[in-house]
GROMACS .gro file of C-alpha atoms in nm:
model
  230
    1UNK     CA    1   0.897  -1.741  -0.577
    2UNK     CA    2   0.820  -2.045  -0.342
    3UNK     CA    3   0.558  -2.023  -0.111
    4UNK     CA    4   0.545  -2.271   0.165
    5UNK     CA    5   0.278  -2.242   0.453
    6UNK     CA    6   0.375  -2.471   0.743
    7UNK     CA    7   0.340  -2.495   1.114
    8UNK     CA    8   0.665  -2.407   1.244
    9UNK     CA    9   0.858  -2.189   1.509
   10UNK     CA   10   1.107  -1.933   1.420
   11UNK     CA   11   1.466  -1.794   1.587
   12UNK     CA   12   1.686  -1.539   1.446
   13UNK     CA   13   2.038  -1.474   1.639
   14UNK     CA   14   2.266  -1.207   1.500
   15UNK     CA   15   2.283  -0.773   1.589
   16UNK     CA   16   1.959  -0.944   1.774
   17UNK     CA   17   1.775  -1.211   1.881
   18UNK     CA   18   1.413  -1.289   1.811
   19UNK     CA   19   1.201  -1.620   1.867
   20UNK     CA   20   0.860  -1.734   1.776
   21UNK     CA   21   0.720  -1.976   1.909
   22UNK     CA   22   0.551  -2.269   1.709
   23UNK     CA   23   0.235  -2.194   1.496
   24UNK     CA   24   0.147  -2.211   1.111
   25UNK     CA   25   0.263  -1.913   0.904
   26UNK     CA   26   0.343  -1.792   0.563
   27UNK     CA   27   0.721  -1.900   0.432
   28UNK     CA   28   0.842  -1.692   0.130
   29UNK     CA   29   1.123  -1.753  -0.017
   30UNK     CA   30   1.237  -1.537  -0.331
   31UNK     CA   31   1.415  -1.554  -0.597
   32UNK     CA   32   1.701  -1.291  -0.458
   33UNK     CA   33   1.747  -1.522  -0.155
   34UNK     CA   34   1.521  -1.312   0.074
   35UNK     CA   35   1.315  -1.537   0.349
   36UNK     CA   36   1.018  -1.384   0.494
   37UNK     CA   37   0.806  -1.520   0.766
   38UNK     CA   38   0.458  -1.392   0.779
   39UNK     CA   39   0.084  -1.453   0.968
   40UNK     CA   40  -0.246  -1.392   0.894
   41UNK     CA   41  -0.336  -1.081   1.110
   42UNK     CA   42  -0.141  -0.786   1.201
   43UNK     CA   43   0.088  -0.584   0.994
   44UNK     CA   44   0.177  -0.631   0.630
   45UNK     CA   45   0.491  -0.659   0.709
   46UNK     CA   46   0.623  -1.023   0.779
   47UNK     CA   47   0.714  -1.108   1.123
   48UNK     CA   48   1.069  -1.189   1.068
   49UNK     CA   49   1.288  -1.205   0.761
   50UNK     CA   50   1.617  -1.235   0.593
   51UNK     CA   51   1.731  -0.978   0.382
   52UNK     CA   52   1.929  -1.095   0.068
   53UNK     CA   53   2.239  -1.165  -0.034
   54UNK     CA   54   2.135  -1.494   0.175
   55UNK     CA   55   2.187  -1.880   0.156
   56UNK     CA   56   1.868  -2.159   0.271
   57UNK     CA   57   2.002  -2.434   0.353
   58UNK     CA   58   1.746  -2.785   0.437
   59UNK     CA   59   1.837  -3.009   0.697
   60UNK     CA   60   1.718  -3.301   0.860
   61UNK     CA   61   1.615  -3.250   1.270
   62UNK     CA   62   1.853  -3.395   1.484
   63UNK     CA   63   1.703  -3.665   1.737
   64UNK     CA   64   1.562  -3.451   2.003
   65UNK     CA   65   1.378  -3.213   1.732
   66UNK     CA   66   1.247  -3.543   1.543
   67UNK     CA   67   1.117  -3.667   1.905
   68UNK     CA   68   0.952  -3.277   1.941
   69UNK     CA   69   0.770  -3.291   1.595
   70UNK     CA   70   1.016  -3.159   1.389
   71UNK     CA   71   1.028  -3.227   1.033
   72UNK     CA   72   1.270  -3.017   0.886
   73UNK     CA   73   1.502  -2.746   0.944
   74UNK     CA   74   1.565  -2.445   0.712
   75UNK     CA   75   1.881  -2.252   0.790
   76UNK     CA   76   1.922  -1.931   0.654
   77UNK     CA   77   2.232  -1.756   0.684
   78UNK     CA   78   2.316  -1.410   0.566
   79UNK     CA   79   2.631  -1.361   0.321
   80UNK     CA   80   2.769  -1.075   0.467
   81UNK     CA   81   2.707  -1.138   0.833
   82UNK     CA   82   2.707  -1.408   1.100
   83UNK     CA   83   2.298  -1.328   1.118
   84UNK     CA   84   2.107  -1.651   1.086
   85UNK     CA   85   1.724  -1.738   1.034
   86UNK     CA   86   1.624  -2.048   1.185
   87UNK     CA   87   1.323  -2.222   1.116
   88UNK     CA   88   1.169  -2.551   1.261
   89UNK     CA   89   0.912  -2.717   1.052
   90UNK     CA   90   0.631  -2.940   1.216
   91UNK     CA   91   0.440  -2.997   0.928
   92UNK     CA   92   0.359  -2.861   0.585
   93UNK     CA   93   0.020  -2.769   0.431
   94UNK     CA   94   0.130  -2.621   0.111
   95UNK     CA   95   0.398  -2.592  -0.077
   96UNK     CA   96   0.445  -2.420  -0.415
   97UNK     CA   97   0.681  -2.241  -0.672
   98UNK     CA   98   0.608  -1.971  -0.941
   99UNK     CA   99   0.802  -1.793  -1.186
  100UNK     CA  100   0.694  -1.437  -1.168
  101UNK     CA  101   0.929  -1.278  -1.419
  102UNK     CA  102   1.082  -0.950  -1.418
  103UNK     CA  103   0.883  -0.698  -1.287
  104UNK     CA  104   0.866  -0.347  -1.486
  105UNK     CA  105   0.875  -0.178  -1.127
  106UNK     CA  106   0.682   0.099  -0.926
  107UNK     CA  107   0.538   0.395  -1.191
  108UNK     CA  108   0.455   0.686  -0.902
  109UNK     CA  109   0.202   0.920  -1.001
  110UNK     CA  110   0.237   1.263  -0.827
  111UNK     CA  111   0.557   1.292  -0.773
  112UNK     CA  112   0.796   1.589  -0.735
  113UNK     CA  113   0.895   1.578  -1.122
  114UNK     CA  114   0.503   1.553  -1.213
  115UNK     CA  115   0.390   1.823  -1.017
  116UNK     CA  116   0.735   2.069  -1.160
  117UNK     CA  117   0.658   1.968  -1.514
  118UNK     CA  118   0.277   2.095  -1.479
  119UNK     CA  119   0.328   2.409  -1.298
  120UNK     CA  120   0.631   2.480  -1.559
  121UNK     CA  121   0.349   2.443  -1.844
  122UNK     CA  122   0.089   2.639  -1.599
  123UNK     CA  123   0.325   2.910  -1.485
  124UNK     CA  124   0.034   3.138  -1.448
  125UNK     CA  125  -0.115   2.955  -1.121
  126UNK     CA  126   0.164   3.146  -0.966
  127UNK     CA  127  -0.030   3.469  -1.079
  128UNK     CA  128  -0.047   3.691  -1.368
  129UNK     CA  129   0.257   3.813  -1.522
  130UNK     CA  130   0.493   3.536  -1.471
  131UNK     CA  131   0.694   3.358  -1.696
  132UNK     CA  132   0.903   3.049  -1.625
  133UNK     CA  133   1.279   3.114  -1.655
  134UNK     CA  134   1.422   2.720  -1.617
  135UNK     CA  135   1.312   2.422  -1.444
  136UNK     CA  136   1.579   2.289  -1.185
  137UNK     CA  137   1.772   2.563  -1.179
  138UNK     CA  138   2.115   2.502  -1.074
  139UNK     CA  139   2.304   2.623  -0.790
  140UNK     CA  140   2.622   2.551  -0.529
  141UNK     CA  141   2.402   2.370  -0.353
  142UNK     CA  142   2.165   2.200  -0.546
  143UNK     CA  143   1.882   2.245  -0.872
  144UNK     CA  144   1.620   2.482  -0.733
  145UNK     CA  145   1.298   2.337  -0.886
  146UNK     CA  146   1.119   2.606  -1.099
  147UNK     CA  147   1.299   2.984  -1.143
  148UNK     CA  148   1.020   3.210  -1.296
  149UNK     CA  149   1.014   3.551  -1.360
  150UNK     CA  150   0.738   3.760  -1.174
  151UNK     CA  151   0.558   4.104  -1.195
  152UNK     CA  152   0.831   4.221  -0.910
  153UNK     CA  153   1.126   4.019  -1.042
  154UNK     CA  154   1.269   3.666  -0.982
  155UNK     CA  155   1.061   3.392  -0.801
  156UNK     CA  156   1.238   3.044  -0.719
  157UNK     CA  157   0.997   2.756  -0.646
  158UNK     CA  158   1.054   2.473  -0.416
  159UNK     CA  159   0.744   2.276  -0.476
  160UNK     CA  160   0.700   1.940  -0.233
  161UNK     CA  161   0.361   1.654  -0.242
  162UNK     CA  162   0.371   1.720   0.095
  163UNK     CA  163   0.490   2.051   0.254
  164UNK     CA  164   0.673   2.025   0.589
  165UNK     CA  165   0.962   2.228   0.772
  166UNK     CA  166   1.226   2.063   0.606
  167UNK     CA  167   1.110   2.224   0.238
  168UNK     CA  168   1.090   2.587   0.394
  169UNK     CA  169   1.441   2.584   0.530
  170UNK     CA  170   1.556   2.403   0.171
  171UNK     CA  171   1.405   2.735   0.028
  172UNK     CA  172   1.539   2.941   0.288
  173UNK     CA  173   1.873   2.864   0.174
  174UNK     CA  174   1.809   2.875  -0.194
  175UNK     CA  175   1.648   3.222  -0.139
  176UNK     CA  176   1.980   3.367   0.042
  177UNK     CA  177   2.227   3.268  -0.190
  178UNK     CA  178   2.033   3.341  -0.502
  179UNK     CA  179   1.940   3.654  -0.332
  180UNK     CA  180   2.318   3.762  -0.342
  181UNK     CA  181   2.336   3.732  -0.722
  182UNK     CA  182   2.287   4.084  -0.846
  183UNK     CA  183   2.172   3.987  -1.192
  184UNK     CA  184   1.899   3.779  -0.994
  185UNK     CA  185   1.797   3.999  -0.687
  186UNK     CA  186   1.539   4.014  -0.560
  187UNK     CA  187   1.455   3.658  -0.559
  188UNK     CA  188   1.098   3.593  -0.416
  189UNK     CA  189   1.002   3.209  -0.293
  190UNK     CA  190   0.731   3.080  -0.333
  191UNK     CA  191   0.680   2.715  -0.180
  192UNK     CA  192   0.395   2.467  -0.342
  193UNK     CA  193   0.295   2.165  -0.248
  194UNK     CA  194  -0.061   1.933  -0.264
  195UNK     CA  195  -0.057   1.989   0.073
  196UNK     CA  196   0.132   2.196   0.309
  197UNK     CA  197   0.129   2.159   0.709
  198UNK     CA  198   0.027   2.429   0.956
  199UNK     CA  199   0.378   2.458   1.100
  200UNK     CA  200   0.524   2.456   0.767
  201UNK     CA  201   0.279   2.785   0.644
  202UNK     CA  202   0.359   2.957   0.959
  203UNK     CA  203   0.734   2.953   0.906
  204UNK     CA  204   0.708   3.003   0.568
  205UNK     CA  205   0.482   3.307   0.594
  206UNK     CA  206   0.693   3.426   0.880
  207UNK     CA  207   1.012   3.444   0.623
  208UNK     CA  208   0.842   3.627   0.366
  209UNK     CA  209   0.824   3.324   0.155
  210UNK     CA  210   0.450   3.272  -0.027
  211UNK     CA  211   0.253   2.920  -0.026
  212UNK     CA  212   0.067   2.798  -0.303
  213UNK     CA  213  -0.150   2.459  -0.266
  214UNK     CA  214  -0.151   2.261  -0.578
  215UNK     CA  215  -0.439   2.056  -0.707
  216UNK     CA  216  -0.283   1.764  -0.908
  217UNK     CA  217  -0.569   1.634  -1.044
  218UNK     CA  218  -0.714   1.947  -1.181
  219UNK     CA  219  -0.371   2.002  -1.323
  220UNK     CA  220  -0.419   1.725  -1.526
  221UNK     CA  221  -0.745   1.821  -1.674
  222UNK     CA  222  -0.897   1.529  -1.450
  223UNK     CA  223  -1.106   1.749  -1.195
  224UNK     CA  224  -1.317   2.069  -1.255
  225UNK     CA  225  -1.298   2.294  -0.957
  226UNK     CA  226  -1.585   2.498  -1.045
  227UNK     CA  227  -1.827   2.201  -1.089
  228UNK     CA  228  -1.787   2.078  -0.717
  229UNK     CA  229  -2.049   2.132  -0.505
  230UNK     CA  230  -1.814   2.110  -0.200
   0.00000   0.00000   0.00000
């Protein structure tokens, strides 16, 4: 990873063109070929970029940049593309490289395949009587997360961090063809998320199908409901 912060001014010309004009920014350049241009203030993101696979080439400024101020001249050009990243360098303040290794990657914590494994060992949050039948149970169409069996026969599960619209109709459909398999009928749905929106509950509730709101943390042993005080 090089790191280079330097007053400069940046054009990119390609599928679109973008300039900005001079001032002193953050220059990444890493090891995958990726440029990114960032500032101090504003979004995370950086202000422009080149996405990898990518070659930086350094240049010297022709005789009308030198006269401007101009230093150097990065050209970045994109392998795949006639996309180019150009970037005119006044002066540089800093200028560094470190080897950062290979990085073990994002570990998410309350994901989809977290919050299936947990219900599958707490079946019972669905309510007494069940039993869980198979997690991502298959079908034409895709694994339908948890199958259980319930007090009035067969439940199927879609369960969702975040309950929208989408994960009701992705039920919906489960529900009708699993609904037409006699040794299954009548399959009951039952969609659970952390959190599920309004619009989502109101559709859901409309189609017969029952929400239940998850507490991951409390799943995990890590927060006792009945201690709160709110």
């Amino acid at each position: 990873m090089r790191l280079v912060i330097a007053t400069c001014s940046v054009t990119y010309s390609g599928r679109l063109n973008a300039h900005l004009a001079q001032a002193t920014r953050l220059l990444m350049v890493k090891a995958d070929g990726a440029v990114l241009v960032h500032s101090d203030g504003g979004s995370y993101k950086p202000l422009n970029w080149m996405s990898p696979p990518a070659t930086l080439r350094v240049s010297a400024p022709d005789a009308e940049e030198a006269e401007a101020g101009i230093t150097e001249i990065w050209t970045v050009k994109a392998d795949k593309s006639d996309d180019t990243l150009r970037i005119s360098l006044s002066e540089i303040h800093h200028d560094s490289s470190h080897d950062l290794g290979t990085d073990p990657g994002l570990v998410k914590d309350g994901v989809e395949s977290d919050l299936q494994r947990l219900l599958s060992e707490q079946i019972d949050r669905l309510g007494e009587g069940h039993r869980l039948i198979r997690r991502e149970y298959p079908t034409p169409i895709g694994p339908v997360d948890i199958l259980a069996k319930g007090p009035d026969g067969t439940v199927a599960v879609e369960l969702k961090r975040r309950g929208d619209i989408d994960g009701v109709e992705q039920l919906t459909r489960y529900l009708d063809l699993l609904n037409r398999d006699p040794l299954l009928a009548p399959v009951e749905g039952v969609f659970a998320a952390q959190q599920i929106k309004p619009q989502a509950r109101t559709l859901a509730e409309d189609r017969g199908i029952r929400c239940v709101v998850l507490d991951y943390d409390e799943m995990r042993g890590l927060d006792d409901a009945e201690s709160r005080l709110f």
